[in-house]
Structures are given as structure tokens and as C-alpha cells.
Short mmCIF file of C-alpha atoms in Angstrom, two decimals:
data_model
loop_
_atom_site.label_atom_id
_atom_site.label_comp_id
_atom_site.label_asym_id
_atom_site.label_seq_id
_atom_site.Cartn_x
_atom_site.Cartn_y
_atom_site.Cartn_z
CA MET A 1 214.78 -33.28 -7.23
CA THR A 2 218.27 -31.63 -7.77
CA ARG A 3 219.20 -31.77 -11.88
CA TYR A 4 222.49 -32.78 -12.88
CA GLY A 5 224.24 -31.08 -15.63
CA PHE A 6 227.24 -30.93 -17.94
CA HIS A 7 229.76 -27.96 -17.88
CA ALA A 8 231.37 -27.23 -21.33
CA SER A 9 234.65 -25.64 -20.40
CA HIS A 10 235.68 -23.40 -23.45
CA GLU A 11 239.15 -22.77 -22.05
CA GLN A 12 239.94 -26.85 -22.60
CA PHE A 13 238.26 -27.69 -25.85
CA PRO A 14 237.41 -26.28 -29.39
CA PRO A 15 233.94 -25.44 -29.85
CA ALA A 16 233.28 -28.00 -32.18
CA ARG A 17 234.31 -30.75 -29.83
CA LEU A 18 232.30 -29.05 -27.04
CA LEU A 19 229.24 -29.39 -29.04
CA SER A 20 229.67 -33.07 -29.64
CA LEU A 21 230.05 -33.40 -26.01
CA LEU A 22 227.17 -31.64 -25.18
CA GLU A 23 225.11 -33.56 -27.53
CA ALA A 24 226.69 -36.82 -26.04
CA ALA A 25 225.94 -35.89 -22.54
CA GLU A 26 222.43 -35.13 -23.33
CA GLU A 27 222.26 -38.79 -24.68
CA ALA A 28 223.77 -40.21 -21.69
CA GLY A 29 221.19 -38.64 -19.19
CA PHE A 30 222.46 -35.29 -18.41
CA SER A 31 219.51 -33.12 -17.84
CA SER A 32 221.03 -29.44 -18.66
CA GLY A 33 224.52 -27.64 -19.59
CA MET A 34 226.50 -24.58 -18.73
CA CYS A 35 229.23 -23.16 -20.23
CA SER A 36 232.41 -20.64 -19.33
CA ASP A 37 232.60 -17.45 -21.25
CA HIS A 38 236.29 -16.79 -21.42
CA PHE A 39 238.86 -14.82 -23.94
CA ALA A 40 241.70 -16.72 -22.86
CA PRO A 41 242.24 -19.95 -21.02
CA TRP A 42 243.85 -20.45 -17.75
CA SER A 43 246.82 -21.73 -19.23
CA SER A 44 248.63 -22.69 -22.49
CA ARG A 45 248.31 -26.42 -21.86
CA GLN A 46 244.42 -25.93 -22.01
CA GLY A 47 244.98 -23.83 -25.19
CA HIS A 48 241.43 -22.77 -26.34
CA SER A 49 238.82 -19.95 -25.99
CA GLY A 50 235.87 -20.28 -28.32
CA HIS A 51 233.12 -17.32 -28.28
CA ALA A 52 230.78 -18.75 -25.67
CA TRP A 53 227.98 -16.50 -27.22
CA ALA A 54 228.32 -17.92 -30.96
CA TRP A 55 228.39 -21.26 -29.11
CA LEU A 56 225.21 -21.34 -27.46
CA GLY A 57 223.26 -20.62 -30.22
CA SER A 58 224.42 -23.58 -31.91
CA ALA A 59 224.22 -25.84 -28.62
CA LEU A 60 220.74 -24.29 -28.41
CA ALA A 61 219.67 -25.41 -31.82
CA ALA A 62 221.52 -28.97 -31.12
CA THR A 63 220.02 -29.99 -28.23
CA SER A 64 217.01 -29.96 -26.08
CA LEU A 65 218.54 -28.76 -22.82
CA PRO A 66 218.49 -26.16 -20.93
CA LEU A 67 221.66 -24.03 -20.60
CA GLY A 68 223.43 -21.46 -18.77
CA VAL A 69 226.47 -19.25 -19.11
CA VAL A 70 228.60 -17.48 -16.34
CA THR A 71 229.67 -13.99 -18.07
CA ALA A 72 230.46 -10.44 -17.05
CA PRO A 73 229.44 -7.19 -18.24
CA GLY A 74 230.47 -3.59 -18.08
CA GLN A 75 234.00 -4.33 -19.93
CA ARG A 76 234.34 -6.63 -22.48
CA TYR A 77 230.46 -6.54 -23.33
CA HIS A 78 228.44 -3.77 -23.14
CA PRO A 79 225.55 -4.45 -21.16
CA ALA A 80 223.16 -3.43 -23.82
CA VAL A 81 224.87 -5.75 -26.37
CA LEU A 82 224.89 -8.43 -23.67
CA ALA A 83 221.15 -8.04 -23.17
CA GLN A 84 220.67 -8.52 -27.05
CA ALA A 85 222.44 -11.67 -27.04
CA ALA A 86 220.46 -13.00 -24.17
CA ALA A 87 216.98 -11.71 -25.59
CA THR A 88 217.57 -13.13 -29.21
CA LEU A 89 218.55 -16.64 -27.90
CA THR A 90 215.71 -16.80 -25.17
CA GLN A 91 213.20 -15.52 -28.03
CA MET A 92 214.52 -18.31 -30.31
CA HIS A 93 214.49 -20.90 -27.57
CA PRO A 94 212.20 -19.35 -24.81
CA GLY A 95 212.47 -20.99 -21.24
CA ARG A 96 216.13 -22.84 -21.95
CA LEU A 97 218.70 -19.83 -21.48
CA TRP A 98 219.67 -18.36 -17.94
CA VAL A 99 222.78 -16.20 -17.57
CA ALA A 100 225.35 -15.80 -14.53
CA LEU A 101 226.34 -12.43 -13.85
CA GLY A 102 229.59 -11.87 -12.28
CA THR A 103 232.37 -9.05 -11.86
CA GLY A 104 234.61 -10.57 -14.18
CA GLN A 105 238.67 -11.20 -14.25
CA ALA A 106 241.35 -9.08 -15.85
CA LEU A 107 242.35 -12.46 -17.35
CA ASN A 108 239.29 -11.91 -19.87
CA GLU A 109 238.54 -8.50 -19.64
CA HIS A 110 241.97 -6.44 -20.09
CA ILE A 111 241.77 -6.70 -23.82
CA THR A 112 239.69 -3.57 -23.90
CA GLY A 113 242.62 -1.53 -22.92
CA ALA A 114 240.35 0.29 -20.33
CA PRO A 115 241.69 0.00 -16.60
CA TRP A 116 241.02 -2.85 -14.43
CA PRO A 117 238.56 -1.45 -11.64
CA GLY A 118 239.08 -2.60 -8.14
CA LYS A 119 236.71 -5.06 -6.53
CA GLU A 120 233.97 -2.38 -5.10
CA GLU A 121 234.43 -0.49 -8.28
CA ARG A 122 233.37 -3.93 -10.25
CA VAL A 123 230.67 -4.57 -8.11
CA ARG A 124 228.96 -1.27 -8.45
CA ARG A 125 229.68 -1.45 -12.32
CA LEU A 126 227.68 -5.04 -12.34
CA GLU A 127 224.61 -3.37 -10.36
CA GLU A 128 224.43 -0.89 -12.88
CA CYS A 129 224.77 -3.32 -16.00
CA VAL A 130 222.10 -5.55 -14.20
CA ASP A 131 219.71 -2.45 -13.85
CA VAL A 132 220.28 -1.64 -17.46
CA MET A 133 219.47 -5.19 -18.63
CA ARG A 134 216.46 -5.48 -16.79
CA ALA A 135 215.03 -2.31 -18.15
CA LEU A 136 215.78 -3.29 -21.77
CA PHE A 137 214.15 -6.68 -21.12
CA ALA A 138 211.14 -4.65 -20.18
CA GLY A 139 211.20 -2.76 -23.55
CA GLU A 140 212.09 0.34 -22.31
CA THR A 141 214.60 2.83 -23.96
CA VAL A 142 217.24 3.05 -21.90
CA SER A 143 220.12 6.12 -21.04
CA HIS A 144 222.79 5.91 -18.40
CA ASP A 145 225.60 7.94 -17.37
CA GLY A 146 227.69 6.25 -14.64
CA LEU A 147 230.30 3.52 -14.46
CA VAL A 148 229.08 2.34 -17.87
CA ARG A 149 227.64 4.71 -20.30
CA VAL A 150 224.20 4.02 -22.24
CA ASP A 151 222.67 6.16 -25.12
CA ARG A 152 219.17 5.51 -25.97
CA ALA A 153 219.22 1.76 -26.30
CA ARG A 154 216.21 -0.16 -26.93
CA LEU A 155 215.62 -3.84 -27.63
CA TRP A 156 213.56 -4.16 -30.80
CA SER A 157 213.29 -8.15 -30.57
CA LEU A 158 211.95 -9.51 -27.08
CA PRO A 159 211.29 -12.92 -25.76
CA GLU A 160 207.58 -13.01 -24.02
CA ARG A 161 210.00 -13.48 -20.66
CA PRO A 162 213.19 -12.58 -20.29
CA PRO A 163 215.95 -14.85 -18.98
CA ALA A 164 216.77 -15.49 -15.61
CA LEU A 165 219.71 -13.14 -14.22
CA LEU A 166 221.78 -15.23 -11.31
CA ALA A 167 224.39 -13.85 -9.63
CA ALA A 168 227.81 -15.67 -9.85
CA ALA A 169 229.45 -15.25 -6.44
CA VAL A 170 232.48 -17.08 -4.36
CA SER A 171 232.11 -15.38 -1.25
CA PRO A 172 229.69 -15.29 1.27
CA ALA A 173 229.55 -11.43 1.13
CA THR A 174 229.44 -11.21 -2.39
CA ALA A 175 226.52 -13.73 -2.51
CA ALA A 176 224.85 -11.68 0.29
CA ARG A 177 225.02 -8.36 -1.57
CA ALA A 178 223.66 -9.80 -4.67
CA ALA A 179 220.66 -11.28 -3.29
CA ARG A 180 219.12 -7.81 -3.62
CA TRP A 181 218.93 -8.56 -7.36
CA ALA A 182 219.55 -11.78 -8.30
CA ASP A 183 216.93 -14.44 -9.70
CA GLY A 184 219.21 -17.09 -8.33
CA LEU A 185 222.85 -18.22 -7.31
CA ILE A 186 225.68 -19.80 -9.02
CA THR A 187 228.77 -20.68 -7.18
CA VAL A 188 231.72 -23.08 -7.16
CA ASN A 189 232.98 -25.90 -4.92
CA GLN A 190 235.27 -24.99 -2.48
CA PRO A 191 237.68 -26.21 0.28
CA ASP A 192 236.12 -27.43 3.46
CA ASP A 193 232.37 -27.36 1.50
CA ALA A 194 232.58 -23.19 2.20
CA GLN A 195 230.19 -23.16 -1.00
CA ARG A 196 227.58 -24.20 1.72
CA GLU A 197 228.30 -20.90 3.74
CA THR A 198 227.99 -18.94 0.32
CA LEU A 199 224.44 -20.34 -0.14
CA THR A 200 223.46 -19.70 3.04
CA ALA A 201 224.52 -16.03 3.16
CA TYR A 202 222.41 -15.80 -0.31
CA ARG A 203 219.54 -17.35 1.66
CA GLU A 204 219.91 -15.16 4.75
CA ALA A 205 220.30 -11.99 2.72
CA GLY A 206 216.81 -12.98 1.23
CA GLY A 207 217.89 -14.40 -2.02
CA GLU A 208 215.59 -16.22 -3.98
CA GLY A 209 215.50 -18.50 -7.09
CA PRO A 210 217.62 -21.58 -7.90
CA ALA A 211 220.95 -22.39 -6.61
CA VAL A 212 223.36 -23.82 -8.83
CA LEU A 213 226.93 -25.55 -8.07
CA GLN A 214 229.57 -25.70 -10.48
CA ALA A 215 231.20 -28.96 -9.16
CA HIS A 216 235.06 -29.38 -10.56
CA LEU A 217 235.89 -33.38 -10.45
CA SER A 218 238.63 -35.46 -11.80
CA TRP A 219 237.60 -38.92 -12.54
CA ALA A 220 239.93 -41.82 -14.32
CA PRO A 221 240.29 -45.37 -13.95
CA ASP A 222 242.85 -45.06 -11.35
CA ARG A 223 243.65 -42.41 -8.60
CA ARG A 224 246.99 -41.48 -10.13
CA SER A 225 245.76 -40.46 -13.28
CA ALA A 226 242.80 -38.63 -11.85
CA LEU A 227 245.15 -36.65 -9.59
CA GLU A 228 247.48 -35.90 -12.59
CA ALA A 229 244.62 -34.47 -14.67
CA ALA A 230 243.36 -32.33 -12.20
CA HIS A 231 246.88 -30.85 -11.48
CA ASP A 232 247.77 -30.51 -15.14
CA GLN A 233 244.43 -28.95 -16.17
CA TRP A 234 243.31 -26.93 -13.48
CA ARG A 235 246.17 -25.91 -11.03
CA GLU A 236 246.22 -22.44 -12.56
CA ALA A 237 242.49 -21.92 -11.63
CA VAL A 238 242.52 -22.68 -8.27
CA LEU A 239 244.53 -19.60 -7.30
CA GLY A 240 242.38 -17.97 -4.76
CA SER A 241 241.55 -14.47 -3.01
CA ASP A 242 242.12 -11.57 -4.96
CA VAL A 243 245.03 -13.16 -7.07
CA GLY A 244 243.14 -14.85 -9.60
CA TRP A 245 240.77 -11.72 -10.43
CA GLU A 246 243.92 -9.37 -11.26
CA ILE A 247 246.00 -11.54 -13.47
CA PRO A 248 245.82 -10.50 -16.66
CA LEU A 249 247.54 -13.18 -19.10
CA PRO A 250 247.66 -17.18 -19.31
CA GLU A 251 251.44 -16.88 -19.13
CA HIS A 252 251.44 -15.14 -15.75
CA PHE A 253 248.85 -17.48 -14.20
CA GLU A 254 251.21 -20.40 -15.23
CA GLN A 255 254.14 -18.50 -13.47
CA ALA A 256 252.25 -17.93 -10.33
CA ALA A 257 250.90 -21.59 -10.29
CA ARG A 258 254.22 -23.38 -11.04
CA PHE A 259 254.88 -24.20 -7.44
CA ILE A 260 251.60 -25.71 -6.89
CA GLU A 261 251.53 -29.33 -6.02
CA PRO A 262 249.29 -31.88 -7.09
CA HIS A 263 247.95 -32.68 -3.63
CA GLN A 264 247.09 -28.91 -3.43
CA VAL A 265 244.34 -29.04 -6.16
CA GLU A 266 242.27 -31.69 -4.27
CA PRO A 267 240.66 -29.15 -1.75
CA HIS A 268 239.41 -27.42 -5.22
CA VAL A 269 238.62 -30.44 -7.16
CA HIS A 270 236.86 -33.63 -6.18
CA VAL A 271 239.43 -36.36 -6.95
CA SER A 272 238.56 -40.20 -7.15
CA GLU A 273 238.65 -43.15 -9.22
CA ASP A 274 235.89 -44.53 -7.41
CA LEU A 275 232.16 -43.74 -9.20
CA ALA A 276 230.59 -44.52 -5.55
CA ARG A 277 232.41 -41.69 -4.00
CA HIS A 278 231.86 -39.17 -6.56
CA THR A 279 227.90 -40.19 -6.70
CA ALA A 280 228.01 -39.76 -2.49
CA TRP A 281 229.86 -36.24 -3.00
CA LEU A 282 227.32 -35.22 -5.59
CA ALA A 283 224.63 -36.22 -3.32
CA ALA A 284 225.63 -34.31 -0.62
CA GLN A 285 225.94 -31.14 -2.72
CA ALA A 286 221.95 -31.74 -3.33
CA GLU A 287 221.53 -32.11 0.48
CA ALA A 288 223.25 -28.92 1.10
CA GLY A 289 220.50 -27.19 -0.96
CA PHE A 290 221.79 -26.66 -4.40
CA ASP A 291 218.88 -27.49 -6.98
CA GLU A 292 221.48 -28.04 -9.86
CA VAL A 293 224.96 -29.31 -9.94
CA MET A 294 226.89 -28.89 -13.07
CA LEU A 295 229.61 -31.69 -13.12
CA HIS A 296 232.98 -30.24 -14.65
CA GLN A 297 235.35 -33.02 -15.29
CA VAL A 298 238.57 -30.87 -15.45
CA GLY A 299 240.45 -33.99 -17.26
CA LEU A 300 240.31 -34.29 -20.87
CA ASP A 301 239.01 -37.84 -21.03
CA GLN A 302 235.48 -36.32 -21.56
CA ASP A 303 234.17 -39.24 -23.55
CA GLY A 304 234.99 -41.77 -20.82
CA PHE A 305 233.66 -39.17 -18.03
CA VAL A 306 230.35 -39.08 -19.79
CA GLU A 307 229.99 -42.63 -20.49
CA ALA A 308 230.75 -43.62 -17.00
CA PHE A 309 228.78 -40.98 -15.12
CA GLY A 310 225.93 -41.38 -17.52
CA ALA A 311 225.80 -45.06 -16.90
CA ARG A 312 226.81 -45.44 -13.29
CA VAL A 313 226.49 -42.13 -11.18
CA LEU A 314 223.39 -40.01 -12.64
CA PRO A 315 221.01 -42.84 -12.27
CA GLU A 316 222.12 -43.30 -8.81
CA LEU A 317 221.65 -39.61 -8.12
CA THR A 318 218.06 -39.46 -9.95
CA SER A 319 216.63 -42.90 -8.54
#
């Protein structure tokens, strides 16, 4: 049966608030959680960006939920340091952490001052990082000289079983290539349900393990409020193709998104005041083959969302 989890958006809320929301989501019946890993928000209106790994330690301790994070090794995080963080949390909370690896965005990675590579180089760098991390999880002493450099790194505190390394992919091509190394896939909902094509490409390329969907939605008691919330909070994040990976600063995202109208956000965010419509849409994602669907209420009314979906949506989905 498909599990339904709560997505904690570090871009939108301070860390302490996110932790209380995750606790409330667990109490309301959400069966898992995940979070973003940003250095900067998409816009100044969002206005937050706590450290995901520091927060995950508290979140794993404060709840009993399995938790995941989408992150990018290779520039902001050295793969050995990222592997150490994941190994430590997994040793303390066995079987509860998964880590989804992607090639990253300039928004978060430019801060090191290193040049931002092109897409193909970022993919090859990610694949090198995966090899490094897996070797470290296996207890090896690792040296590597490529797009990332490692000198005699070893993890001294290891879990009995390493965390699963999922691939974060939006396009079918990226998903198919990642199938060679990933323990599973995470993607996001896209216009015309294109996330199904991404999952199909991953499976047809031999990709195994769980398929996770981060489902962006906007719910409010009336449709106008739901659409306004989606436009206010998530219009920068819908910039597609290569644009979203290349823009370095929140103010640049705001400039690029200033002409996006509310109706243009709808293909990227499921907007409705009707809980039954949300239920049907989420059930359709399970039927498409997603083993876990992480609900991301993009609007700021998280308390109302957790209460309403916990009482009226999740019971329908899990009955």
C-alpha cells in the first residue's frame, strides 16, 4: 500500500516551526516525512532556509517517522562529509533515513565560489560522489582524483546497514541514467502527469527500489485563496528546463517569475478547495506506481492542511 508523508519545506518556515509541524503531521496520521535541503529560498517572500542536516537530527529524535532528504553532493557538500552525516544519523536511527541525490542548483551551490558546471559535468560529478559514498559506507578507505577529490577518507562510525541512496530526477533521461546506481527514485509532479514518464523511464532502464513522488498541492477553504497561496509561494519554483538550475540568487528568481500569472502555476501545483479532488488526485499517483507520496502544501496554512488532510484525506487513501 502506498504511504503518504509530509514534506517539510525549509524555504518557507523556520526550523523550529517545521519541527512542530512534522510532529503534528505524525499525530494526524502521516506515515513518513521528508525535507528540502536549500541554502537559500526561492524568493524573499518565503524568507527561510535552515540547515537540513541539523534539523534532521532533531526530527528523527522527536518523531518515529522514517525521513528523507533531497540533497546534492559535489560542491556545497563534499561527498565524504555528506556520507559521514548520513552514516551518523542512520547509526543513531537505524532504517529510518533515506537520502536522495541530485545534481543540484546554482541557487544553493554557488556559495562556494567554485564555477557552476554544465549539466553533463554535474551528472558525472554526482556519479563519482555516489561511488565515493558507497565505498565509505562499506568501510573502505577512499582516495579519489576526478571531478571530486578525496584523500584517504574513512568513516569510523558506521551503521549496520547504510541509508538508501535514491536518485532525484525530473526528466526521463535523467531517471534512466540514474537507474544504474540508485536504490530508488524520487521525482515531482509535473504538467500533464509527466512524472509517470519519468518513473517509466527509470523502471524500463532497470531501476529498482521505491518510487517516491513529491506532490505539490495547494489547499484552502476556498479556491481563490488556494490559487493565491500557490502563486505567492511557489511561482519561482515552477521555472522549468535549464532556467531553474542556473539562476543563483532569490532576487533573480523573483525577477524571472514576475510575469507568471496565477493560472500558469496550476499545471505544477494541484490547486483545489475540494478535499475529495485532492484525494482522487493523490490516489491516482499511487495507481501510477508511486510507493510513497510526499504531500507538500505550498501555502502557508500548514496547521489547517495537516488537520484537514489528517481527518478527511488520509483515511480515504489508506482504507
